[in-house]
């Protein structure tokens, strides 16, 4: 396949800016990247697609093009969506290095070009492998009617005798093997292995083993793993899992599987695009709620959103709000940064959090047993905010559905109508923690907050604030993935996240460090004794029984605690201080 053929394909929206004399260069593949230096992932002959996010100043164009030319890239195609037009400094750099440069119309998705190149390059391969790829292409290009990823994986099984599955980054089963599903524990492990490999910068396929079986993991995305931006994008990408060890495969078979991942990526992009309407509606609802708009105006937008998210719903739903945030430290305690040390844009992190919410809340394991995308996600101030509709039965004694009547209609519902389908923080945490703790181990962190269900537009503002406060409570906890629910906001834990870290450290150190040091030197177990004493509400008898100690021994330990700290555990104020120090420590 030649560059000239791509230029002559009207549907690709390519316009030549320089390099007309080089249009007979052969194209062996396609790569989408916004890395400043993608050289380690280039083997020569690629058409490189870029959105120009790597360009921060005109001086960046020359080194970028030099890298592509040195790697033997066939050509460069730059999208117009980011800057509106391809900058002249990039045109000049490509002319100096004899690098063919195309502009891509903003109405043409990179996925369209990727699919076209993958189809043409794969179709040119000889023998049975080319025939298999062509059959895959025909099925995928027909969209849902052609069977989507399931049909592609069926062909892998029938033509190449390969059992394969497609998983989300959180282990949600997307497609594969019919009724022969991977066990949940295996899916979770493989998703974690995939994210860890991407975070480490390893190029796929990745080898993984679970329950004595070897699998090969092929990333389903256009950009190769390298910087933290790519690790973030992997949180919303899919992975092709093949039950085989690809280490000894010939290059032709590896190329075939990579071609299959590109075709599956087209379906991933198609499904992502289908969420556009829900995202727009969610953004409109969020802006109205934040602006404290009249309940009637919010209700009108919700009435539009409900049929989109829950088609066929016969009554107005209850709603829950989930807030998520992804943070990424640079290894020195600073804010998120890329390889060159520049701060990661906040919207990159918010989009990663939003993609995780969309994937997670589309999973029946976490979405109250409801399959499909029943969630709308908006972005604001670095947070991803999901409005989740919960099916609700009509009020038994009412005539107006569940939109709520009167001033109390916006409060948290307690009638149980949405209780079975309602989300809870523990379930979300269980579904995310295992795979994401590995994928975020390079400095990333995910925190989530979940509101109670509300059944009136009047309650959405309170639910939003509730979910945000719950997320701050989760952020105060240790761990890569943390979640908190609305039920935790009725106690002292609501206050702790707002205490500055240095104040919390100083407070806990002043009270607990003398006890920890004494325990370390004498193995006296003063800290466990203090925890048990407070949990027993200061009852000597109950605490002694709890610790299986004589009361006199307990009195001796408490006396030692008071001596080392200068506090009196008979005083309420000192008990409260110790209680909070233990919770914050």
Coordinates of C-alpha atoms in Angstrom, one line a residue:
X1 CA 0.0 0.0 0.0
X2 CA 1.4 3.4 -1.0
X3 CA 0.9 6.9 0.5
X4 CA -0.5 8.0 -2.8
X5 CA -3.4 5.6 -2.4
X6 CA -4.3 7.1 1.0
X7 CA -4.3 10.6 -0.4
X8 CA -6.6 9.5 -3.2
X9 CA -9.1 8.0 -0.8
X10 CA -11.6 10.8 -0.4
X11 CA -13.3 9.4 2.7
X12 CA -10.1 9.7 4.7
X13 CA -10.1 13.5 4.6
X14 CA -6.3 13.8 3.9
X15 CA -4.7 17.0 2.4
X16 CA -1.1 17.0 1.3
X17 CA 1.0 19.8 2.8
X18 CA 4.5 18.7 1.8
X19 CA 6.4 15.8 0.3
X20 CA 4.6 15.2 -3.0
X21 CA 7.8 13.6 -4.4
X22 CA 7.7 10.9 -1.7
X23 CA 4.1 9.7 -2.2
X24 CA 5.3 6.3 -3.5
X25 CA 6.5 5.3 -0.1
X26 CA 5.0 2.0 1.1
X27 CA 2.9 2.0 4.2
X28 CA 3.3 -1.1 6.5
X29 CA 1.1 0.0 9.4
X30 CA -0.3 2.9 11.4
X31 CA 0.5 4.4 14.8
X32 CA -1.3 7.1 16.8
X33 CA 0.8 9.1 19.2
X34 CA 1.2 12.4 21.0
X35 CA 4.6 11.4 22.6
X36 CA 7.4 13.8 22.0
X37 CA 9.7 10.9 21.3
X38 CA 7.9 7.7 20.1
X39 CA 11.1 6.3 18.5
X40 CA 11.2 3.1 20.7
X41 CA 7.9 2.0 19.2
X42 CA 8.6 2.7 15.6
X43 CA 10.0 0.0 13.3
X44 CA 9.7 1.9 10.0
X45 CA 7.1 2.2 7.3
X46 CA 4.3 3.5 9.6
X47 CA 1.8 6.3 8.9
X48 CA 2.0 8.3 12.1
X49 CA -1.2 10.0 13.3
X50 CA -1.0 12.8 15.8
X51 CA -3.3 15.3 17.5
X52 CA -0.3 17.7 18.1
X53 CA -0.7 17.6 21.9
X54 CA 3.1 17.1 22.1
X55 CA 3.7 20.6 20.5
X56 CA 4.0 23.3 23.2
X57 CA 6.1 25.7 21.2
X58 CA 7.3 26.1 17.5
X59 CA 10.7 24.7 18.6
X60 CA 9.1 21.3 19.3
X61 CA 8.4 20.5 15.6
X62 CA 12.0 20.0 14.5
X63 CA 13.1 17.3 17.0
X64 CA 9.7 15.5 16.6
X65 CA 10.1 15.2 12.8
X66 CA 13.8 14.3 13.1
X67 CA 12.8 11.3 15.3
X68 CA 10.2 10.1 12.7
X69 CA 12.6 10.5 9.8
X70 CA 15.4 8.6 11.6
X71 CA 13.0 5.7 12.3
X72 CA 12.0 5.5 8.6
X73 CA 8.4 6.5 9.0
X74 CA 6.4 6.6 5.8
X75 CA 4.5 9.8 6.5
X76 CA 2.9 12.0 9.1
X77 CA -0.8 13.0 9.4
X78 CA -1.7 15.8 11.8
X79 CA -5.2 16.4 13.0
X80 CA -6.7 19.9 12.8
X81 CA -9.0 19.5 15.9
X82 CA -6.5 20.6 18.5
X83 CA -5.0 23.8 16.9
X84 CA -7.5 24.5 14.0
X85 CA -4.7 24.2 11.4
X86 CA -1.4 22.5 11.0
X87 CA 1.3 25.0 12.2
X88 CA 3.8 26.3 9.6
X89 CA 6.8 25.3 11.7
X90 CA 5.7 21.6 11.4
X91 CA 5.3 22.0 7.6
X92 CA 8.8 23.5 7.4
X93 CA 10.4 20.8 9.5
X94 CA 8.8 18.0 7.4
X95 CA 10.0 19.7 4.2
X96 CA 13.6 19.8 5.5
X97 CA 13.5 16.1 6.4
X98 CA 11.6 15.0 3.2
X99 CA 8.8 13.7 5.4
X100 CA 5.4 13.6 3.7
X101 CA 2.9 15.6 5.8
X102 CA -0.9 15.4 5.6
X103 CA -3.6 17.3 7.4
X104 CA -6.6 15.4 8.7
X105 CA -10.0 17.0 8.5
X106 CA -11.4 17.5 11.9
X107 CA -14.6 15.6 10.9
X108 CA -12.6 12.5 10.2
X109 CA -11.7 10.3 13.2
X110 CA -8.3 8.7 13.5
X111 CA -10.1 5.4 14.0
X112 CA -11.4 5.7 10.4
X113 CA -7.9 6.0 9.0
X114 CA -6.5 3.3 11.3
X115 CA -9.2 0.9 10.2
X116 CA -8.6 1.6 6.5
X117 CA -4.8 1.1 6.8
X118 CA -5.2 -2.0 8.9
X119 CA -7.7 -3.4 6.3
X120 CA -5.4 -2.6 3.3
X121 CA -2.2 -3.8 4.9
X122 CA -3.7 -7.0 6.3
X123 CA -5.4 -7.7 2.9
X124 CA -2.1 -7.6 1.2
X125 CA -0.6 -10.4 3.2
X126 CA -0.4 -13.7 1.4
X127 CA -2.0 -17.0 2.3
X128 CA -4.6 -18.0 4.7
X129 CA -3.8 -15.3 7.3
X130 CA -4.8 -12.6 4.8
X131 CA -8.1 -14.4 4.2
X132 CA -8.8 -14.6 8.0
X133 CA -8.1 -10.9 8.4
X134 CA -10.4 -10.0 5.5
X135 CA -13.2 -12.1 7.0
X136 CA -12.7 -10.2 10.3
X137 CA -12.8 -6.9 8.5
X138 CA -16.1 -7.7 6.8
X139 CA -17.7 -8.6 10.0
X140 CA -16.4 -5.6 11.9
X141 CA -17.1 -3.1 9.1
X142 CA -20.8 -4.1 9.2
X143 CA -21.0 -2.9 12.8
X144 CA -23.4 -4.5 15.3
X145 CA -25.2 -6.4 12.6
X146 CA -21.9 -8.2 11.8
X147 CA -21.5 -9.5 15.4
X148 CA -18.9 -7.0 16.6
X149 CA -16.0 -8.4 18.7
X150 CA -17.8 -11.6 19.4
X151 CA -17.8 -12.6 15.7
X152 CA -14.1 -11.7 15.4
X153 CA -13.2 -13.9 18.4
X154 CA -15.3 -16.7 17.0
X155 CA -13.2 -16.6 13.9
X156 CA -10.0 -16.7 15.9
X157 CA -11.3 -19.9 17.4
X158 CA -12.6 -21.5 14.2
X159 CA -9.7 -20.5 11.9
X160 CA -6.7 -20.4 14.2
X161 CA -7.9 -22.6 17.1
X162 CA -7.4 -19.7 19.6
X163 CA -9.6 -19.1 22.6
X164 CA -9.8 -15.4 23.2
X165 CA -11.7 -12.8 25.2
X166 CA -11.9 -9.0 25.3
X167 CA -11.8 -7.4 28.8
X168 CA -12.1 -3.8 30.0
X169 CA -9.3 -2.4 32.1
X170 CA -11.2 -3.3 35.2
X171 CA -11.8 -6.9 34.1
X172 CA -15.3 -6.5 32.8
X173 CA -16.1 -9.1 30.2
X174 CA -16.7 -7.3 26.9
X175 CA -16.7 -10.3 24.5
X176 CA -15.4 -13.8 24.0
X177 CA -15.7 -17.6 24.2
X178 CA -19.5 -17.6 24.3
X179 CA -20.7 -19.2 27.5
X180 CA -17.2 -20.3 28.3
X181 CA -16.5 -17.1 30.4
X182 CA -13.3 -16.5 32.2
X183 CA -13.8 -16.8 36.0
X184 CA -14.0 -13.4 37.8
X185 CA -10.8 -13.9 39.7
X186 CA -8.9 -14.7 36.5
X187 CA -10.3 -11.6 34.7
X188 CA -9.3 -9.4 37.6
X189 CA -5.8 -10.8 37.7
X190 CA -5.3 -10.5 33.9
X191 CA -6.6 -6.9 33.9
X192 CA -4.2 -6.0 36.7
X193 CA -1.3 -7.7 34.8
X194 CA -2.2 -5.7 31.7
X195 CA -2.3 -2.4 33.5
X196 CA 1.0 -3.1 35.3
X197 CA 2.7 -3.9 32.0
X198 CA 1.4 -0.8 30.3
X199 CA 2.5 1.3 33.3
X200 CA 6.0 -0.2 33.1
X201 CA 6.2 0.7 29.4
X202 CA 6.3 -2.8 28.1
X203 CA 5.2 -3.3 24.5
X204 CA 2.5 -6.0 24.0
X205 CA 1.8 -8.8 23.9
X206 CA 2.3 -9.3 27.6
X207 CA 2.6 -12.8 29.1
X208 CA 0.5 -13.6 32.1
X209 CA -0.3 -16.7 34.1
X210 CA -3.5 -17.3 36.1
X211 CA -4.5 -20.6 37.8
X212 CA -1.8 -22.5 35.9
X213 CA -2.9 -21.3 32.5
X214 CA -0.7 -19.0 30.3
X215 CA -2.3 -16.1 28.5
X216 CA -1.0 -13.4 26.1
X217 CA -2.4 -9.9 26.5
X218 CA -2.7 -7.7 23.5
X219 CA -3.5 -4.0 24.2
X220 CA -6.5 -2.7 22.3
X221 CA -5.6 0.9 21.7
X222 CA -3.8 2.9 19.0
X223 CA -0.9 4.3 21.1
X224 CA 1.9 2.3 22.5
X225 CA 2.6 2.5 26.3
X226 CA 5.2 5.0 27.4
X227 CA 4.3 8.1 29.4
X228 CA 1.8 8.5 32.2
X229 CA -0.7 10.0 29.7
X230 CA -0.7 6.6 28.0
X231 CA -1.0 4.8 31.3
X232 CA -4.0 6.9 31.9
X233 CA -5.5 6.1 28.5
X234 CA -5.0 2.4 29.3
X235 CA -7.5 2.8 32.2
X236 CA -10.3 3.1 29.7
X237 CA -8.9 0.8 27.0
X238 CA -9.7 -2.9 26.3
X239 CA -7.3 -5.8 26.2
X240 CA -7.5 -8.9 24.0
X241 CA -6.7 -12.0 26.1
X242 CA -5.6 -15.1 24.2
X243 CA -5.2 -18.4 25.8
X244 CA -1.7 -19.2 24.4
X245 CA 1.9 -18.2 24.9
X246 CA 2.8 -15.8 22.0
X247 CA 6.5 -15.7 22.9
X248 CA 7.3 -18.2 20.1
X249 CA 4.8 -17.1 17.5
X250 CA 6.1 -16.2 14.1
X251 CA 5.9 -12.5 13.1
X252 CA 3.0 -13.2 10.7
X253 CA 0.8 -14.4 13.5
X254 CA 1.7 -11.6 15.8
X255 CA 0.9 -9.1 13.0
X256 CA -2.4 -10.8 12.5
X257 CA -3.4 -10.5 16.2
X258 CA -2.3 -6.9 16.2
X259 CA -4.5 -6.3 13.2
X260 CA -7.3 -7.9 15.0
X261 CA -6.8 -5.5 18.0
X262 CA -7.0 -2.6 15.6
X263 CA -10.3 -3.8 14.3
X264 CA -11.6 -4.3 17.8
X265 CA -10.4 -0.8 18.7
X266 CA -12.8 0.5 16.0
X267 CA -15.7 -1.1 17.9
X268 CA -14.3 0.3 21.2
X269 CA -14.3 3.8 19.6
X270 CA -17.8 3.2 18.2
X271 CA -19.2 2.3 21.7
X272 CA -17.3 5.3 23.2
X273 CA -19.0 7.6 20.6
X274 CA -22.4 6.2 21.5
X275 CA -22.0 7.7 25.0
X276 CA -21.7 11.2 23.6
X277 CA -25.3 12.1 24.1
X278 CA -25.3 10.9 27.7
X279 CA -22.2 12.9 28.4
X280 CA -23.7 16.1 27.0
X281 CA -26.9 15.6 29.0
X282 CA -24.9 15.0 32.2
X283 CA -22.8 18.1 31.6
X284 CA -26.0 20.2 31.2
X285 CA -27.5 18.7 34.3
X286 CA -24.3 19.3 36.3
X287 CA -24.1 22.9 35.2
X288 CA -27.7 23.5 36.2
X289 CA -27.2 21.8 39.6
X290 CA -24.0 23.8 40.3
X291 CA -25.8 27.0 39.4
X292 CA -28.6 26.2 41.8
X293 CA -31.1 26.4 38.9
X294 CA -34.8 26.0 39.6
X295 CA -35.9 22.4 40.3
X296 CA -38.3 22.5 37.3
X297 CA -35.4 23.3 34.9
X298 CA -33.3 20.5 36.3
X299 CA -36.3 18.1 36.1
X300 CA -36.8 19.0 32.5
X301 CA -33.2 17.9 31.7
X302 CA -33.6 14.8 33.7
X303 CA -36.7 13.8 31.8
X304 CA -34.6 14.0 28.6
X305 CA -31.7 12.1 30.1
X306 CA -33.8 9.2 31.6
X307 CA -34.9 7.6 28.4
X308 CA -31.4 7.9 26.9
X309 CA -29.9 6.0 29.9
X310 CA -32.8 3.7 30.7
X311 CA -34.7 3.1 27.5
X312 CA -38.3 1.9 28.0
X313 CA -38.4 3.1 31.6
X314 CA -42.0 3.6 32.5
X315 CA -41.5 5.9 35.4
X316 CA -39.1 8.6 36.5
X317 CA -36.0 7.1 38.1
X318 CA -34.3 7.8 41.4
X319 CA -30.8 9.1 41.0
X320 CA -27.4 8.6 42.6
X321 CA -24.3 10.7 42.2
X322 CA -20.8 9.2 42.1
X323 CA -17.7 11.5 42.1
X324 CA -14.3 10.1 41.1
X325 CA -10.9 11.7 40.9
X326 CA -7.6 10.4 39.5
X327 CA -4.4 12.0 41.0
X328 CA -0.9 11.2 39.8
X329 CA 2.2 12.1 41.8
X330 CA 5.6 12.7 40.0
X331 CA 7.6 10.6 42.6
X332 CA 8.8 13.7 44.5
X333 CA 5.5 14.7 46.1
X334 CA 4.6 17.1 43.3
X335 CA 1.5 17.2 41.0
X336 CA 1.1 14.9 38.1
X337 CA 3.9 15.2 35.5
X338 CA 5.0 13.6 32.3
X339 CA 8.4 12.2 31.3
X340 CA 9.7 15.7 30.6
X341 CA 8.6 17.0 34.0
X342 CA 5.7 19.1 32.7
X343 CA 2.4 18.9 34.6
X344 CA -0.2 16.6 33.2
X345 CA -3.3 18.6 32.3
X346 CA -6.1 18.3 34.8
X347 CA -8.6 17.4 32.1
X348 CA -6.5 14.4 31.2
X349 CA -6.9 13.1 34.8
X350 CA -10.6 14.0 34.8
X351 CA -11.2 12.2 31.6
X352 CA -9.4 9.1 32.9
X353 CA -11.6 9.2 36.0
X354 CA -14.7 9.6 33.8
X355 CA -13.7 6.7 31.6
X356 CA -13.3 4.5 34.6
X357 CA -16.7 5.4 35.9
X358 CA -18.3 4.6 32.6
X359 CA -16.6 1.2 32.4
X360 CA -17.3 0.3 36.0
X361 CA -20.9 1.4 36.1
X362 CA -21.6 -0.4 32.8
X363 CA -20.6 -3.6 34.6
X364 CA -23.6 -5.6 36.0
X365 CA -21.4 -6.6 39.0
X366 CA -21.4 -3.0 40.2
X367 CA -24.5 -1.6 38.7
X368 CA -27.2 -3.4 40.7
X369 CA -27.5 -6.2 38.3
X370 CA -28.5 -3.9 35.4
X371 CA -26.6 -4.6 32.2
X372 CA -25.6 -1.9 29.7
X373 CA -24.5 1.8 29.9
X374 CA -26.9 3.3 32.5
X375 CA -24.7 6.2 33.5
X376 CA -24.0 9.7 32.3
X377 CA -20.6 11.3 33.2
X378 CA -19.7 15.0 33.3
X379 CA -16.4 16.7 34.2
X380 CA -15.8 19.6 36.5
X381 CA -12.9 21.0 38.5
X382 CA -10.8 17.8 38.0
X383 CA -13.6 15.5 39.1
X384 CA -15.7 13.1 37.1
X385 CA -19.3 13.2 38.1
X386 CA -21.7 10.4 37.2
X387 CA -25.5 10.6 37.4
X388 CA -26.8 7.1 37.8
X389 CA -30.5 6.4 37.2
X390 CA -32.0 3.8 39.5
X391 CA -35.3 2.1 38.4
X392 CA -38.0 3.1 40.8
X393 CA -41.6 1.9 41.1
X394 CA -44.3 4.5 41.2
X395 CA -45.3 5.8 44.7
X396 CA -48.2 3.5 45.9
X397 CA -50.4 6.4 47.0
X398 CA -49.4 9.0 44.5
X399 CA -50.4 9.9 41.0
X400 CA -47.3 11.8 39.7
X401 CA -44.6 9.2 39.6
X402 CA -41.4 9.6 41.5
X403 CA -40.4 13.2 40.6
X404 CA -41.3 14.1 44.2
X405 CA -43.9 16.3 45.7
X406 CA -43.4 19.1 48.3
X407 CA -40.3 20.3 49.9
X408 CA -39.3 17.0 51.4
X409 CA -39.3 15.2 48.1
X410 CA -35.7 16.0 47.5
X411 CA -34.3 14.2 50.5
X412 CA -32.7 10.8 50.5
X413 CA -35.3 8.2 49.8
X414 CA -36.0 5.6 52.5
X415 CA -38.8 3.7 50.9
X416 CA -36.6 1.0 49.5
X417 CA -37.9 1.4 45.9
X418 CA -34.4 1.8 44.5
X419 CA -32.6 0.0 47.3
X420 CA -31.9 -3.2 45.4
X421 CA -30.4 -1.4 42.5
X422 CA -28.5 1.3 44.4
X423 CA -24.8 1.5 44.2
X424 CA -22.7 1.3 47.3
X425 CA -19.0 2.3 47.9
X426 CA -17.9 -1.2 49.0
X427 CA -19.1 -2.9 45.8
X428 CA -17.4 -0.2 43.6
X429 CA -14.2 -0.6 45.6
X430 CA -14.2 -4.4 45.4
X431 CA -14.6 -4.2 41.6
X432 CA -11.8 -1.7 41.1
X433 CA -9.2 -2.3 43.8
X434 CA -7.5 -5.4 42.6
X435 CA -6.7 -4.5 38.9
X436 CA -6.2 -0.7 39.5
X437 CA -3.8 -1.0 42.5
X438 CA -1.3 -2.5 40.1
X439 CA -2.1 -0.2 37.2
X440 CA -1.8 2.9 39.4
X441 CA 1.3 1.8 41.3
X442 CA 3.5 4.2 39.5
X443 CA 2.1 7.2 41.3
X444 CA -1.6 7.2 40.4
X445 CA -4.5 7.2 42.8
X446 CA -8.3 6.8 42.4
X447 CA -10.7 8.1 45.0
X448 CA -14.5 7.8 44.8
X449 CA -17.5 9.1 46.7
X450 CA -21.1 7.7 46.5
X451 CA -24.2 9.6 47.5
X452 CA -27.5 8.2 48.7
X453 CA -30.4 7.9 46.2
X454 CA -32.7 10.8 45.7
X455 CA -36.0 10.8 43.9
X456 CA -36.4 14.5 43.1
X457 CA -34.4 17.2 41.3
X458 CA -34.5 19.1 44.6
X459 CA -32.2 16.5 46.0
X460 CA -29.5 16.4 43.3
X461 CA -27.5 19.4 44.7
X462 CA -27.3 17.8 48.1
X463 CA -26.4 14.4 46.5
X464 CA -23.6 16.1 44.5
X465 CA -22.2 17.7 47.7
X466 CA -22.6 14.5 49.6
X467 CA -20.7 12.5 47.0
X468 CA -17.9 15.1 46.9
X469 CA -17.6 15.1 50.7
X470 CA -17.5 11.3 50.6
X471 CA -14.7 11.4 48.0
X472 CA -12.7 13.7 50.3
X473 CA -13.2 11.2 53.1
X474 CA -11.9 8.4 50.8
X475 CA -8.9 10.6 49.8
X476 CA -7.9 10.9 53.5
X477 CA -7.4 7.1 53.6
X478 CA -4.2 5.2 52.6
X479 CA -4.2 3.1 49.5
X480 CA -4.2 3.5 45.7
X481 CA -7.9 3.0 45.3
X482 CA -10.3 4.2 48.0
X483 CA -14.0 4.8 48.2
X484 CA -16.5 6.1 50.8
X485 CA -20.3 6.3 50.9
X486 CA -22.9 8.7 52.2
X487 CA -23.4 6.6 55.3
X488 CA -19.9 7.6 56.5
X489 CA -20.7 11.3 56.6
X490 CA -22.7 11.3 59.8
X491 CA -19.7 10.9 62.0
X492 CA -16.4 12.6 62.8
X493 CA -14.8 11.1 59.7
X494 CA -16.4 13.9 57.7
X495 CA -14.1 16.4 59.4
X496 CA -10.8 14.6 59.1
X497 CA -10.2 15.1 55.3
X498 CA -10.3 18.9 55.8
X499 CA -7.4 18.9 58.4
X500 CA -4.1 19.8 56.7
X501 CA -1.7 16.8 56.4
X502 CA 1.1 18.5 58.4
X503 CA -1.4 19.3 61.2
X504 CA -2.6 15.7 61.3
X505 CA 0.9 14.3 61.3
X506 CA 2.0 16.6 64.1
X507 CA -1.2 15.8 66.2
X508 CA -0.8 12.0 65.9
X509 CA 2.9 12.1 66.4
X510 CA 2.6 14.1 69.6
X511 CA 0.1 11.6 71.1
X512 CA 1.1 8.3 69.7
X513 CA 4.8 8.3 69.0
X514 CA 5.8 7.9 72.7
X515 CA 3.5 4.9 72.8
X516 CA 4.8 3.4 69.6
X517 CA 8.4 3.8 70.8
X518 CA 7.7 2.2 74.1
X519 CA 5.9 -0.7 72.4
X520 CA 8.9 -1.1 70.1
X521 CA 11.4 -1.3 73.0
X522 CA 9.3 -3.2 75.5
X523 CA 6.7 -5.1 73.4
X524 CA 4.1 -3.7 75.9
X525 CA 1.2 -3.4 73.4
X526 CA 0.1 0.0 74.7
X527 CA -1.4 1.0 71.3
X528 CA -3.7 -2.1 71.1
X529 CA -4.6 -1.6 74.7
X530 CA -5.6 2.1 74.0
X531 CA -7.7 1.0 71.0
X532 CA -9.5 -1.6 73.1
X533 CA -10.0 0.7 76.0
X534 CA -11.7 3.4 73.8
X535 CA -13.7 0.7 71.9
X536 CA -15.0 -0.5 75.3
X537 CA -16.2 3.1 76.2
X538 CA -13.7 3.2 79.0
X539 CA -15.1 0.2 80.8
X540 CA -12.4 -1.6 82.7
X541 CA -14.3 -4.9 83.0
X542 CA -15.2 -5.1 79.3
X543 CA -11.8 -4.0 78.1
X544 CA -10.0 -6.5 80.3
X545 CA -12.3 -9.3 79.0
X546 CA -11.7 -8.1 75.5
X547 CA -7.9 -8.3 75.9
X548 CA -8.1 -11.4 78.1
X549 CA -6.2 -9.5 80.8
X550 CA -6.5 -9.1 84.6
X551 CA -8.0 -5.7 85.4
X552 CA -4.9 -4.8 87.4
X553 CA -2.7 -5.4 84.4
X554 CA -5.1 -3.3 82.3
X555 CA -4.9 -0.5 84.9
X556 CA -1.1 -0.7 84.9
X557 CA -1.0 -0.3 81.0
X558 CA -3.4 2.6 81.0
X559 CA -1.4 4.3 83.8
X560 CA 1.7 3.9 81.6
X561 CA -0.1 5.4 78.6
X562 CA -1.1 8.4 80.8
X563 CA 2.4 8.8 82.1
X564 CA 4.0 8.7 78.7
X565 CA 1.6 11.2 77.1
X566 CA 0.7 13.4 80.0
X567 CA -3.0 12.8 79.3
X568 CA -5.8 11.5 81.6
X569 CA -8.1 8.8 80.1
X570 CA -10.8 9.6 82.6
X571 CA -11.3 12.9 80.9
X572 CA -13.6 13.0 77.8
X573 CA -11.4 15.6 76.0
X574 CA -8.4 13.3 76.2
X575 CA -10.4 10.3 75.1
X576 CA -11.6 12.2 72.1
X577 CA -8.0 13.3 71.2
X578 CA -6.7 9.7 71.4
X579 CA -9.6 8.4 69.4
X580 CA -9.0 11.0 66.6
X581 CA -5.2 10.4 66.7
X582 CA -5.8 6.6 66.2
X583 CA -8.2 7.3 63.3
X584 CA -5.8 9.7 61.6
X585 CA -2.7 7.6 62.2

